[in-house]
Every structure is written in structure tokens, then in C-alpha cells.
mmCIF file of C-alpha atoms and ligand atoms in Angstrom:
data_model
loop_
_atom_site.group_PDB
_atom_site.id
_atom_site.type_symbol
_atom_site.label_atom_id
_atom_site.label_comp_id
_atom_site.label_asym_id
_atom_site.label_seq_id
_atom_site.Cartn_x
_atom_site.Cartn_y
_atom_site.Cartn_z
ATOM 1 C CA MET A 28 157.018 -88.629 -41.561
ATOM 2 C CA LYS A 29 159.765 -90.467 -43.512
ATOM 3 C CA LYS A 30 158.900 -93.975 -44.638
ATOM 4 C CA VAL A 31 161.722 -96.531 -44.393
ATOM 5 C CA THR A 32 161.636 -100.267 -45.160
ATOM 6 C CA LEU A 33 162.756 -102.480 -42.277
ATOM 7 C CA ILE A 34 163.812 -106.061 -42.999
ATOM 8 C CA ASN A 35 163.946 -107.548 -39.530
ATOM 9 C CA GLY A 36 165.831 -110.691 -40.621
ATOM 10 C CA ASP A 37 166.209 -113.999 -38.838
ATOM 11 C CA GLY A 38 168.549 -115.521 -36.220
ATOM 12 C CA ILE A 39 169.456 -112.546 -33.984
ATOM 13 C CA GLY A 40 167.819 -110.206 -36.550
ATOM 14 C CA PRO A 41 164.452 -109.755 -34.785
ATOM 15 C CA GLU A 42 166.094 -109.102 -31.353
ATOM 16 C CA ILE A 43 168.494 -106.456 -32.599
ATOM 17 C CA SER A 44 165.829 -104.898 -34.870
ATOM 18 C CA ASN A 45 163.527 -104.615 -31.899
ATOM 19 C CA SER A 46 166.286 -102.928 -29.896
ATOM 20 C CA VAL A 47 167.054 -100.421 -32.652
ATOM 21 C CA LEU A 48 163.387 -99.601 -33.270
ATOM 22 C CA LYS A 49 162.903 -98.888 -29.562
ATOM 23 C CA ILE A 50 165.970 -96.613 -29.452
ATOM 24 C CA ILE A 51 164.957 -94.676 -32.572
ATOM 25 C CA GLU A 52 161.408 -94.269 -31.280
ATOM 26 C CA ALA A 53 162.694 -93.030 -27.915
ATOM 27 C CA SER A 54 164.934 -90.504 -29.708
ATOM 28 C CA GLY A 55 161.838 -88.841 -31.122
ATOM 29 C CA ALA A 56 162.820 -89.382 -34.775
ATOM 30 C CA GLN A 57 159.652 -89.683 -36.828
ATOM 31 C CA ILE A 58 160.059 -92.802 -38.947
ATOM 32 C CA ASP A 59 157.168 -94.718 -40.452
ATOM 33 C CA TRP A 60 158.585 -98.260 -40.675
ATOM 34 C CA ASP A 61 157.389 -100.507 -43.479
ATOM 35 C CA ILE A 62 158.265 -103.855 -41.868
ATOM 36 C CA GLN A 63 159.058 -106.656 -44.329
ATOM 37 C CA THR A 64 159.947 -110.238 -43.432
ATOM 38 C CA ALA A 65 162.488 -112.220 -45.481
ATOM 39 C CA GLY A 66 164.707 -115.280 -45.098
ATOM 40 C CA ALA A 67 164.368 -118.914 -44.119
ATOM 41 C CA ASP A 68 160.952 -118.623 -42.386
ATOM 42 C CA VAL A 69 159.410 -116.910 -45.389
ATOM 43 C CA ILE A 70 160.374 -119.798 -47.710
ATOM 44 C CA GLU A 71 157.777 -121.998 -45.979
ATOM 45 C CA THR A 72 154.915 -119.615 -46.651
ATOM 46 C CA GLU A 73 155.965 -117.785 -49.821
ATOM 47 C CA GLY A 74 158.354 -120.230 -51.523
ATOM 48 C CA VAL A 75 161.348 -117.887 -51.780
ATOM 49 C CA PRO A 76 163.544 -116.140 -49.156
ATOM 50 C CA LEU A 77 163.202 -112.731 -50.838
ATOM 51 C CA PRO A 78 159.620 -112.223 -52.042
ATOM 52 C CA LYS A 79 158.975 -109.461 -54.606
ATOM 53 C CA ARG A 80 157.070 -107.384 -52.023
ATOM 54 C CA VAL A 81 160.354 -106.737 -50.159
ATOM 55 C CA GLU A 82 162.120 -105.212 -53.157
ATOM 56 C CA ASP A 83 158.923 -103.354 -54.140
ATOM 57 C CA SER A 84 158.889 -101.785 -50.685
ATOM 58 C CA ILE A 85 162.515 -100.618 -51.002
ATOM 59 C CA ILE A 86 161.882 -99.306 -54.514
ATOM 60 C CA LYS A 87 158.923 -97.297 -53.159
ATOM 61 C CA ASN A 88 160.655 -95.986 -50.023
ATOM 62 C CA LYS A 89 164.185 -95.742 -51.523
ATOM 63 C CA VAL A 90 165.812 -96.460 -48.154
ATOM 64 C CA ALA A 91 165.955 -99.616 -46.029
ATOM 65 C CA LEU A 92 167.428 -100.808 -42.760
ATOM 66 C CA LYS A 93 168.214 -104.498 -42.918
ATOM 67 C CA ALA A 94 168.985 -106.961 -40.142
ATOM 68 C CA PRO A 95 170.849 -110.154 -41.110
ATOM 69 C CA VAL A 96 169.046 -112.786 -43.151
ATOM 70 C CA THR A 97 170.294 -116.395 -43.367
ATOM 71 C CA THR A 98 170.877 -117.937 -46.764
ATOM 72 C CA PRO A 99 169.836 -121.582 -46.535
ATOM 73 C CA ILE A 100 172.795 -123.744 -47.604
ATOM 74 C CA GLY A 101 172.304 -126.238 -50.417
ATOM 75 C CA LYS A 102 168.652 -125.410 -51.160
ATOM 76 C CA GLY A 103 169.312 -123.689 -54.471
ATOM 77 C CA PHE A 104 168.443 -120.156 -53.289
ATOM 78 C CA ARG A 105 170.689 -117.216 -54.031
ATOM 79 C CA SER A 106 171.843 -115.209 -51.053
ATOM 80 C CA VAL A 107 169.227 -112.579 -50.151
ATOM 81 C CA ASN A 108 172.045 -110.078 -49.630
ATOM 82 C CA VAL A 109 173.647 -110.734 -53.011
ATOM 83 C CA GLN A 110 170.255 -110.677 -54.773
ATOM 84 C CA LEU A 111 169.227 -107.356 -53.205
ATOM 85 C CA ARG A 112 172.545 -105.757 -54.132
ATOM 86 C CA LYS A 113 172.232 -106.987 -57.697
ATOM 87 C CA ASP A 114 168.521 -106.284 -58.325
ATOM 88 C CA LEU A 115 168.667 -102.765 -56.870
ATOM 89 C CA ASP A 116 172.127 -102.079 -58.325
ATOM 90 C CA LEU A 117 173.548 -101.212 -54.907
ATOM 91 C CA TYR A 118 177.027 -100.987 -56.333
ATOM 92 C CA ALA A 119 178.902 -99.510 -53.382
ATOM 93 C CA ASN A 120 179.432 -101.290 -50.101
ATOM 94 C CA LEU A 121 180.536 -98.825 -47.468
ATOM 95 C CA ARG A 122 181.985 -100.001 -44.170
ATOM 96 C CA PRO A 123 183.319 -97.354 -41.787
ATOM 97 C CA CYS A 124 185.548 -98.859 -39.062
ATOM 98 C CA TYR A 125 186.545 -96.685 -36.132
ATOM 99 C CA ASN A 126 187.300 -97.269 -32.446
ATOM 100 C CA LEU A 127 184.331 -96.909 -30.122
ATOM 101 C CA PRO A 128 184.745 -95.422 -26.639
ATOM 102 C CA ASN A 129 185.706 -97.882 -23.910
ATOM 103 C CA VAL A 130 185.987 -100.806 -26.343
ATOM 104 C CA LYS A 131 189.560 -101.940 -25.782
ATOM 105 C CA THR A 132 191.394 -103.250 -28.838
ATOM 106 C CA ARG A 133 195.043 -103.586 -29.825
ATOM 107 C CA TYR A 134 194.990 -100.201 -31.546
ATOM 108 C CA GLU A 135 193.712 -96.733 -30.819
ATOM 109 C CA ASN A 136 192.730 -94.158 -33.428
ATOM 110 C CA VAL A 137 191.717 -96.607 -36.128
ATOM 111 C CA ASP A 138 189.507 -94.711 -38.565
ATOM 112 C CA ILE A 139 189.241 -96.574 -41.872
ATOM 113 C CA VAL A 140 186.454 -96.539 -44.431
ATOM 114 C CA VAL A 141 186.269 -99.600 -46.663
ATOM 115 C CA VAL A 142 184.655 -98.990 -50.065
ATOM 116 C CA ARG A 143 183.968 -102.320 -51.726
ATOM 117 C CA GLU A 144 182.667 -102.866 -55.263
ATOM 118 C CA ASN A 145 179.445 -104.811 -54.836
ATOM 119 C CA THR A 146 178.281 -106.160 -58.181
ATOM 120 C CA GLU A 147 180.983 -108.165 -59.935
ATOM 121 C CA ASP A 148 184.356 -109.916 -59.447
ATOM 122 C CA LEU A 149 184.034 -113.539 -58.227
ATOM 123 C CA TYR A 150 180.615 -112.650 -56.783
ATOM 124 C CA ALA A 151 179.127 -112.568 -60.295
ATOM 125 C CA GLY A 152 178.672 -116.308 -59.664
ATOM 126 C CA ILE A 153 179.952 -117.385 -63.083
ATOM 127 C CA GLU A 154 181.208 -120.895 -62.347
ATOM 128 C CA ARG A 155 181.464 -124.112 -64.272
ATOM 129 C CA GLN A 156 182.496 -127.675 -63.692
ATOM 130 C CA ILE A 157 184.977 -128.601 -66.414
ATOM 131 C CA ASP A 158 185.205 -132.263 -65.447
ATOM 132 C CA GLU A 159 185.097 -134.165 -62.172
ATOM 133 C CA ASN A 160 188.599 -132.971 -61.403
ATOM 134 C CA THR A 161 188.244 -129.314 -62.244
ATOM 135 C CA ALA A 162 185.963 -126.377 -61.485
ATOM 136 C CA GLU A 163 186.336 -122.748 -62.572
ATOM 137 C CA SER A 164 185.061 -119.399 -61.260
ATOM 138 C CA ILE A 165 185.284 -116.365 -63.484
ATOM 139 C CA LYS A 166 186.592 -113.135 -61.998
ATOM 140 C CA ARG A 167 184.756 -110.557 -64.086
ATOM 141 C CA ILE A 168 185.821 -106.922 -63.804
ATOM 142 C CA THR A 169 184.423 -104.185 -66.066
ATOM 143 C CA LYS A 170 185.558 -100.661 -66.788
ATOM 144 C CA ASP A 171 182.135 -99.124 -66.073
ATOM 145 C CA ALA A 172 181.748 -100.757 -62.655
ATOM 146 C CA SER A 173 185.368 -99.969 -61.718
ATOM 147 C CA HIS A 174 185.064 -96.323 -62.744
ATOM 148 C CA ARG A 175 181.842 -95.795 -60.816
ATOM 149 C CA ILE A 176 183.098 -97.379 -57.578
ATOM 150 C CA ALA A 177 186.328 -95.351 -57.791
ATOM 151 C CA GLU A 178 184.260 -92.218 -58.352
ATOM 152 C CA PHE A 179 182.140 -93.153 -55.315
ATOM 153 C CA ALA A 180 185.254 -93.584 -53.138
ATOM 154 C CA PHE A 181 186.766 -90.246 -54.151
ATOM 155 C CA ASP A 182 183.427 -88.440 -53.830
ATOM 156 C CA TYR A 183 183.005 -89.933 -50.365
ATOM 157 C CA ALA A 184 186.529 -88.796 -49.467
ATOM 158 C CA VAL A 185 185.795 -85.220 -50.547
ATOM 159 C CA LYS A 186 182.405 -85.019 -48.804
ATOM 160 C CA ASN A 187 183.750 -86.512 -45.562
ATOM 161 C CA ASN A 188 187.025 -84.604 -45.303
ATOM 162 C CA ARG A 189 189.181 -87.622 -45.926
ATOM 163 C CA LYS A 190 192.777 -87.205 -47.053
ATOM 164 C CA GLU A 191 193.640 -90.340 -49.009
ATOM 165 C CA VAL A 192 192.153 -93.106 -51.131
ATOM 166 C CA CYS A 193 194.223 -96.299 -51.320
ATOM 167 C CA VAL A 194 193.319 -98.794 -54.059
ATOM 168 C CA VAL A 195 193.897 -102.446 -53.121
ATOM 169 C CA THR A 196 194.445 -105.092 -55.815
ATOM 170 C CA LYS A 197 196.591 -108.034 -56.857
ATOM 171 C CA ALA A 198 197.355 -106.430 -60.212
ATOM 172 C CA ASN A 199 200.812 -108.016 -60.355
ATOM 173 C CA ILE A 200 199.164 -111.446 -60.689
ATOM 174 C CA CYS A 201 195.677 -110.782 -62.080
ATOM 175 C CA LYS A 202 197.136 -108.425 -64.641
ATOM 176 C CA LEU A 203 194.027 -108.040 -66.793
ATOM 177 C CA SER A 204 191.184 -108.049 -64.243
ATOM 178 C CA ASP A 205 192.781 -106.332 -61.227
ATOM 179 C CA GLY A 206 194.929 -104.376 -63.692
ATOM 180 C CA LEU A 207 191.736 -102.893 -65.160
ATOM 181 C CA PHE A 208 190.370 -102.038 -61.701
ATOM 182 C CA LEU A 209 193.659 -100.328 -60.832
ATOM 183 C CA ASN A 210 193.839 -98.383 -64.092
ATOM 184 C CA CYS A 211 190.275 -97.136 -63.645
ATOM 185 C CA ALA A 212 191.120 -95.969 -60.102
ATOM 186 C CA ARG A 213 194.196 -94.165 -61.473
ATOM 187 C CA GLU A 214 192.076 -92.392 -64.099
ATOM 188 C CA ILE A 215 189.504 -91.218 -61.545
ATOM 189 C CA ALA A 216 192.267 -90.180 -59.094
ATOM 190 C CA GLU A 217 193.517 -87.649 -61.638
ATOM 191 C CA LYS A 218 190.235 -85.755 -61.354
ATOM 192 C CA TYR A 219 190.601 -85.401 -57.566
ATOM 193 C CA SER A 220 193.891 -83.601 -57.043
ATOM 194 C CA GLN A 221 192.896 -82.610 -53.472
ATOM 195 C CA ILE A 222 192.821 -86.298 -52.363
ATOM 196 C CA LYS A 223 196.069 -88.280 -52.063
ATOM 197 C CA PHE A 224 196.118 -91.499 -54.055
ATOM 198 C CA ARG A 225 197.965 -94.636 -53.062
ATOM 199 C CA GLU A 226 198.228 -98.146 -54.505
ATOM 200 C CA ILE A 227 198.875 -101.319 -52.509
ATOM 201 C CA LEU A 228 198.794 -105.078 -53.150
ATOM 202 C CA VAL A 229 196.197 -106.911 -51.079
ATOM 203 C CA ASP A 230 198.657 -109.222 -49.275
ATOM 204 C CA ASN A 231 200.838 -106.309 -48.204
ATOM 205 C CA CYS A 232 197.688 -104.358 -47.262
ATOM 206 C CA CYS A 233 196.622 -107.147 -44.858
ATOM 207 C CA MET A 234 200.028 -107.191 -43.195
ATOM 208 C CA GLN A 235 200.116 -103.399 -42.903
ATOM 209 C CA LEU A 236 196.573 -103.389 -41.492
ATOM 210 C CA VAL A 237 197.506 -105.645 -38.603
ATOM 211 C CA GLN A 238 200.844 -103.886 -37.992
ATOM 212 C CA ASN A 239 199.850 -100.261 -38.362
ATOM 213 C CA PRO A 240 196.184 -99.734 -39.235
ATOM 214 C CA CYS A 241 196.224 -96.012 -38.449
ATOM 215 C CA GLN A 242 198.120 -95.279 -41.675
ATOM 216 C CA PHE A 243 194.980 -96.052 -43.735
ATOM 217 C CA ASP A 244 192.107 -93.716 -44.530
ATOM 218 C CA VAL A 245 189.740 -94.770 -47.380
ATOM 219 C CA LEU A 246 190.365 -98.220 -48.915
ATOM 220 C CA LEU A 247 188.977 -98.971 -52.387
ATOM 221 C CA LEU A 248 188.678 -102.663 -53.302
ATOM 222 C CA PRO A 249 187.099 -105.072 -55.773
ATOM 223 C CA ASN A 250 184.343 -107.273 -54.345
ATOM 224 C CA LEU A 251 186.162 -110.323 -52.903
ATOM 225 C CA TYR A 252 189.164 -108.521 -51.393
ATOM 226 C CA GLY A 253 186.656 -105.993 -50.023
ATOM 227 C CA ASP A 254 184.701 -108.736 -48.298
ATOM 228 C CA ILE A 255 187.783 -110.198 -46.623
ATOM 229 C CA VAL A 256 189.556 -106.951 -45.755
ATOM 230 C CA SER A 257 186.412 -105.411 -44.261
ATOM 231 C CA ASP A 258 186.082 -108.338 -41.840
ATOM 232 C CA LEU A 259 189.747 -107.856 -40.949
ATOM 233 C CA CYS A 260 188.996 -104.172 -40.266
ATOM 234 C CA ALA A 261 185.971 -105.164 -38.132
ATOM 235 C CA GLY A 262 188.386 -107.270 -36.064
ATOM 236 C CA LEU A 263 190.632 -104.239 -35.527
ATOM 237 C CA ILE A 264 187.869 -102.267 -33.813
ATOM 238 C CA GLY A 265 186.356 -104.977 -31.615
ATOM 239 C CA GLY A 266 184.569 -107.499 -33.819
ATOM 240 C CA LEU A 267 181.408 -108.107 -35.768
ATOM 241 C CA GLY A 268 179.067 -106.929 -32.995
ATOM 242 C CA ILE A 269 180.016 -103.306 -33.711
ATOM 243 C CA ALA A 270 180.783 -103.349 -37.456
ATOM 244 C CA GLN A 271 178.304 -101.302 -39.479
ATOM 245 C CA GLY A 272 177.723 -101.183 -43.209
ATOM 246 C CA ALA A 273 175.683 -99.754 -46.072
ATOM 247 C CA ASN A 274 174.948 -100.759 -49.652
ATOM 248 C CA ILE A 275 174.422 -97.709 -51.786
ATOM 249 C CA GLY A 276 173.340 -97.277 -55.409
ATOM 250 C CA LYS A 277 172.192 -94.383 -57.579
ATOM 251 C CA ASP A 278 168.542 -94.723 -56.532
ATOM 252 C CA TYR A 279 168.399 -96.798 -53.342
ATOM 253 C CA ALA A 280 170.336 -97.454 -50.154
ATOM 254 C CA VAL A 281 170.198 -100.423 -47.771
ATOM 255 C CA PHE A 282 171.910 -100.038 -44.388
ATOM 256 C CA GLU A 283 172.957 -103.270 -42.663
ATOM 257 C CA PRO A 284 175.497 -104.638 -40.183
ATOM 258 C CA VAL A 285 178.496 -106.591 -41.468
ATOM 259 C CA HIS A 286 177.647 -109.631 -39.356
ATOM 260 C CA GLY A 287 175.361 -112.518 -40.244
ATOM 261 C CA SER A 288 172.398 -113.919 -38.318
ATOM 262 C CA ALA A 289 174.570 -115.601 -35.617
ATOM 263 C CA PRO A 290 172.228 -118.576 -35.061
ATOM 264 C CA ASP A 291 174.458 -119.787 -32.188
ATOM 265 C CA ILE A 292 173.249 -116.964 -29.937
ATOM 266 C CA ALA A 293 169.783 -116.310 -31.423
ATOM 267 C CA GLY A 294 166.844 -115.982 -29.033
ATOM 268 C CA GLN A 295 169.060 -115.677 -25.929
ATOM 269 C CA ASP A 296 168.988 -111.874 -25.510
ATOM 270 C CA LYS A 297 172.794 -111.906 -25.861
ATOM 271 C CA ALA A 298 173.337 -110.224 -29.236
ATOM 272 C CA ASN A 299 174.998 -106.857 -29.509
ATOM 273 C CA PRO A 300 172.678 -104.454 -31.373
ATOM 274 C CA THR A 301 175.469 -101.866 -31.904
ATOM 275 C CA ALA A 302 176.339 -102.826 -35.503
ATOM 276 C CA LEU A 303 172.701 -102.471 -36.564
ATOM 277 C CA LEU A 304 172.320 -99.305 -34.469
ATOM 278 C CA LEU A 305 175.376 -97.674 -36.088
ATOM 279 C CA SER A 306 173.992 -98.693 -39.491
ATOM 280 C CA ALA A 307 170.675 -97.075 -38.513
ATOM 281 C CA ILE A 308 172.508 -93.909 -37.408
ATOM 282 C CA GLU A 309 174.087 -93.685 -40.886
ATOM 283 C CA MET A 310 170.630 -94.282 -42.371
ATOM 284 C CA LEU A 311 169.265 -91.336 -40.341
ATOM 285 C CA ASN A 312 172.145 -89.161 -41.599
ATOM 286 C CA TYR A 313 171.421 -90.305 -45.161
ATOM 287 C CA ILE A 314 167.764 -89.183 -44.939
ATOM 288 C CA GLY A 315 168.729 -85.868 -43.375
ATOM 289 C CA GLU A 316 167.819 -86.620 -39.736
ATOM 290 C CA ASN A 317 171.310 -85.678 -38.561
ATOM 291 C CA ALA A 318 170.321 -84.278 -35.170
ATOM 292 C CA TYR A 319 168.596 -87.518 -34.138
ATOM 293 C CA ALA A 320 171.512 -89.547 -35.518
ATOM 294 C CA ASN A 321 173.934 -87.542 -33.424
ATOM 295 C CA ASN A 322 171.852 -87.791 -30.235
ATOM 296 C CA ILE A 323 171.587 -91.571 -30.555
ATOM 297 C CA LYS A 324 175.335 -91.877 -31.171
ATOM 298 C CA GLN A 325 176.105 -89.804 -28.057
ATOM 299 C CA ALA A 326 173.717 -91.971 -25.995
ATOM 300 C CA LEU A 327 175.427 -95.125 -27.298
ATOM 301 C CA PHE A 328 178.870 -93.709 -26.437
ATOM 302 C CA LYS A 329 177.643 -92.789 -22.944
ATOM 303 C CA THR A 330 176.413 -96.344 -22.354
ATOM 304 C CA LEU A 331 179.745 -97.813 -23.519
ATOM 305 C CA ASN A 332 181.684 -95.307 -21.415
ATOM 306 C CA SER A 333 179.691 -96.289 -18.346
ATOM 307 C CA GLY A 334 180.944 -99.862 -18.815
ATOM 308 C CA ILE A 335 177.628 -101.371 -19.929
ATOM 309 C CA LYS A 336 178.530 -103.808 -22.701
ATOM 310 C CA THR A 337 177.267 -107.044 -24.194
ATOM 311 C CA SER A 338 179.252 -110.271 -23.789
ATOM 312 C CA ASP A 339 180.978 -110.103 -27.217
ATOM 313 C CA LEU A 340 182.744 -106.977 -25.862
ATOM 314 C CA GLY A 341 183.586 -108.615 -22.543
ATOM 315 C CA GLY A 342 180.582 -107.179 -20.669
ATOM 316 C CA LYS A 343 177.670 -108.737 -18.821
ATOM 317 C CA ALA A 344 174.701 -106.794 -20.202
ATOM 318 C CA THR A 345 171.946 -108.502 -22.139
ATOM 319 C CA CYS A 346 170.728 -106.967 -25.377
ATOM 320 C CA SER A 347 167.682 -105.600 -23.491
ATOM 321 C CA GLU A 348 169.769 -104.070 -20.659
ATOM 322 C CA PHE A 349 172.133 -102.465 -23.167
ATOM 323 C CA THR A 350 169.149 -101.092 -25.119
ATOM 324 C CA ASN A 351 167.471 -99.690 -21.992
ATOM 325 C CA SER A 352 170.690 -97.980 -20.970
ATOM 326 C CA ILE A 353 170.977 -96.229 -24.351
ATOM 327 C CA ILE A 354 167.347 -95.125 -24.104
ATOM 328 C CA ALA A 355 167.971 -93.761 -20.601
ATOM 329 C CA ASN A 356 170.956 -91.783 -21.951
ATOM 330 C CA LEU A 357 169.038 -90.157 -24.802
HETATM 331 P P1 ATP B 553 177.284 -115.027 -42.584
HETATM 332 O O1 ATP B 553 177.886 -116.089 -43.424
HETATM 333 O O2 ATP B 553 175.786 -114.964 -42.626
HETATM 334 O O3 ATP B 553 177.945 -113.687 -42.699
HETATM 335 P P2 ATP B 553 178.907 -115.938 -40.436
HETATM 336 O O4 ATP B 553 178.937 -117.419 -40.417
HETATM 337 O O5 ATP B 553 180.035 -115.162 -40.994
HETATM 338 O O6 ATP B 553 177.526 -115.462 -41.094
HETATM 339 P P3 ATP B 553 177.978 -114.381 -38.263
HETATM 340 O O7 ATP B 553 176.544 -114.741 -38.154
HETATM 341 O O8 ATP B 553 178.301 -113.077 -38.852
HETATM 342 O O9 ATP B 553 178.722 -115.556 -38.975
HETATM 343 O O10 ATP B 553 178.631 -114.464 -36.837
HETATM 344 C C1 ATP B 553 179.872 -115.058 -36.524
HETATM 345 C C2 ATP B 553 179.946 -115.139 -34.998
HETATM 346 O O11 ATP B 553 180.109 -113.825 -34.458
HETATM 347 C C3 ATP B 553 178.646 -115.675 -34.433
HETATM 348 O O12 ATP B 553 178.782 -117.018 -34.193
HETATM 349 C C4 ATP B 553 178.417 -114.886 -33.174
HETATM 350 O O13 ATP B 553 178.873 -115.586 -32.056
HETATM 351 C C5 ATP B 553 179.243 -113.625 -33.365
HETATM 352 N N1 ATP B 553 178.373 -112.465 -33.647
HETATM 353 C C6 ATP B 553 177.986 -112.022 -34.846
HETATM 354 N N2 ATP B 553 177.197 -110.951 -34.734
HETATM 355 C C7 ATP B 553 177.072 -110.711 -33.416
HETATM 356 C C8 ATP B 553 176.363 -109.744 -32.632
HETATM 357 N N3 ATP B 553 175.619 -108.777 -33.192
HETATM 358 N N4 ATP B 553 176.456 -109.807 -31.294
HETATM 359 C C9 ATP B 553 177.215 -110.746 -30.693
HETATM 360 N N5 ATP B 553 177.899 -111.688 -31.369
HETATM 361 C C10 ATP B 553 177.830 -111.675 -32.703
#
């Protein structure tokens, strides 16, 4: 039986985790879940939102499924998400965005994979107050990190039969930092002659994404542009309730939805578990349980096709009703 860490999160985290666990169990996939709590509630008992036991569990099991965890504002704690990515060197953030059946959006046939660098750029958190009038944030980009994320994007493209990798920067303005990221992508592109390579500036990319998203295949971005553009892409396919993600490093992988803990709808049985479920499906593929992953995906598609949807997608189903329908379709 494969052992996988589950961080069940807070806000809507426990509800959607519960839904996904039930679906995976009903599919017959044999997963031994190592359930770890983290986040705001844990601070009261253990003093920090991400106790060492959580990372130890991921290091032991190598794979985790993570529901959203709130970062308390103004209490001096680093974001649990940012800390996990940094401590475990989960350098690649992977966010596939494709249309789901019977989820009406402005566009059909969107199928974009966002590959976001996860460890540096403005997220390195190097900031200083110069005087009361002025603050600075350092945008740090390194050759090593840029090469390895470009390599990841091209490798992903080859393994997943993708045609093109498009690197997104603002290298005309940030000539040194984004210029370095772009140059590294160009160098790696030369090694992958079977994959088309394209370059675009981030402002133009955003306009093109809302005008004609189907032209894009794999997008490769530094951390901050990746964060913003991946939310834009989530909007193209129907919103945060269905946007999946994964953080992948050399040794470990943490699968998690793009959305946060949505405290406004927590505890009301309203949340859409699809983003976490799709993340879990990718987790099952990652550990080699492809048949179960595929069965669950088909059951999810059947539920959506039958018109059973949660309220974020314009439906009336509660999280529990949606979950039960997927289980019935397995
Ligand atoms: P964070 O900063 O933690 O990413 P956020 O402030 O960006 O969080 P989210 O928690 O991601 O916000 O959610 C934004 C809004 O989207 C929520 O208020 C909620 O209404 C909606 N939402 C997010 N996830 C879901 C979901 N799984 N199901 C239904 N609605 C959701």
C-alpha cells in the first residue's frame, strides 16, 4: 500500500479533503494516508503553523496531497505554502488548465499548462525599508534556477506530447533579471529541437490569453508572473473551484489546488472539491496508479455532464451531493 501525506488544511480544507478521501477510497485505490494538520489552528497548540512533523512526513513519504492552509496576516509567520516549497526545494509549480465537460466558459478547447518557477524572483522575500518614504523588494533571478525550470518545462512538454513552450518575461524592462531568465530558456530550448519555442512579453501574453487562449500550449514563467497568469488561466476554464496544481522538486512532490482556504464559505458544505480532486488525480498518476486516476476522472466528468455542479459553477449541489454523485459514477 502506498503511503501519502495528507495535509487537510483549514477553512474549506477539511470539507474538500474529506470528499476527496471518500472518492479515492471508493475507487479502490490502496492509499495509506498519513494525515497531518497544519495552519492557524495548529499555532495554538504547537506554536507554529507548519510544525516539523509535517515536513518530516513528506520527506519520509515523498508525496503529499495538500488542501489549502491559511497564512495568518500580520502575526509574523511565513506562508506555509512558501515555506514548504522552499524547505523541500519544490522548484516547479505546475498548473494544467483545460476545459471540463459541461462547464460553460467563454472559450472552448483551452488546454494550457503553466510552469512557474517556485523558489525565487520577488518571492525570495528580500525587502527593506530605506526610509519612511521608500521600501524596496529585490527581484532575484539566478542562472541555476532558471535553467532547471526551463529544463522541467521542456521535459514536461516532451513527456506529455506538447508542441510548444512559450517563455513569458518582461525582459525589455527588467533587462538583467528577466533577461537572464529568457536567455536560460533560450539555451535549454536549443537542446529540444522537437519542441517549438516562443517568446512573449507578459503584458502582451495577458491580452492574448483573454483574446485567444487556444494559441497557447506550455507557458514558462518566473515566480510572480506565474502566480498572476495562472490565476488568469484558472479564470478561463471556470474559476478557482476547478483549478488544480502541483509543486514538484527532485525528491518530493506536493499536489494542491490553486485556490486558498475560502473562509467565506467554510463549514457550509458549499465548496467545490474538484480542484483538490484533480490535484489528487495527478498525484495518483505521479505514483503510478494511472488506472484509478483515470476511473476517478471519468466519474467526475460523468457527474459534471449530468448537470450536477456546485454553486461556484452555477449549480445547486452541495459538496456532499457532488461527492456522492462521483462515487455513484465510479
Ligand atoms: P489565498 O490568498 O489563500 O490564495 P484568496 O484570498 O486568493 O486566498 P481563495 O481562498 O482562493 O482566496 O478564494 C477566493 C474566492 O473564491 C473565495 O472567496 C471563494 O468564494 C471562492 N473559492 C475558492 N475556492 C473555492 C472552492 N473550492 N469552491 C468554491 N468557491 C471557491
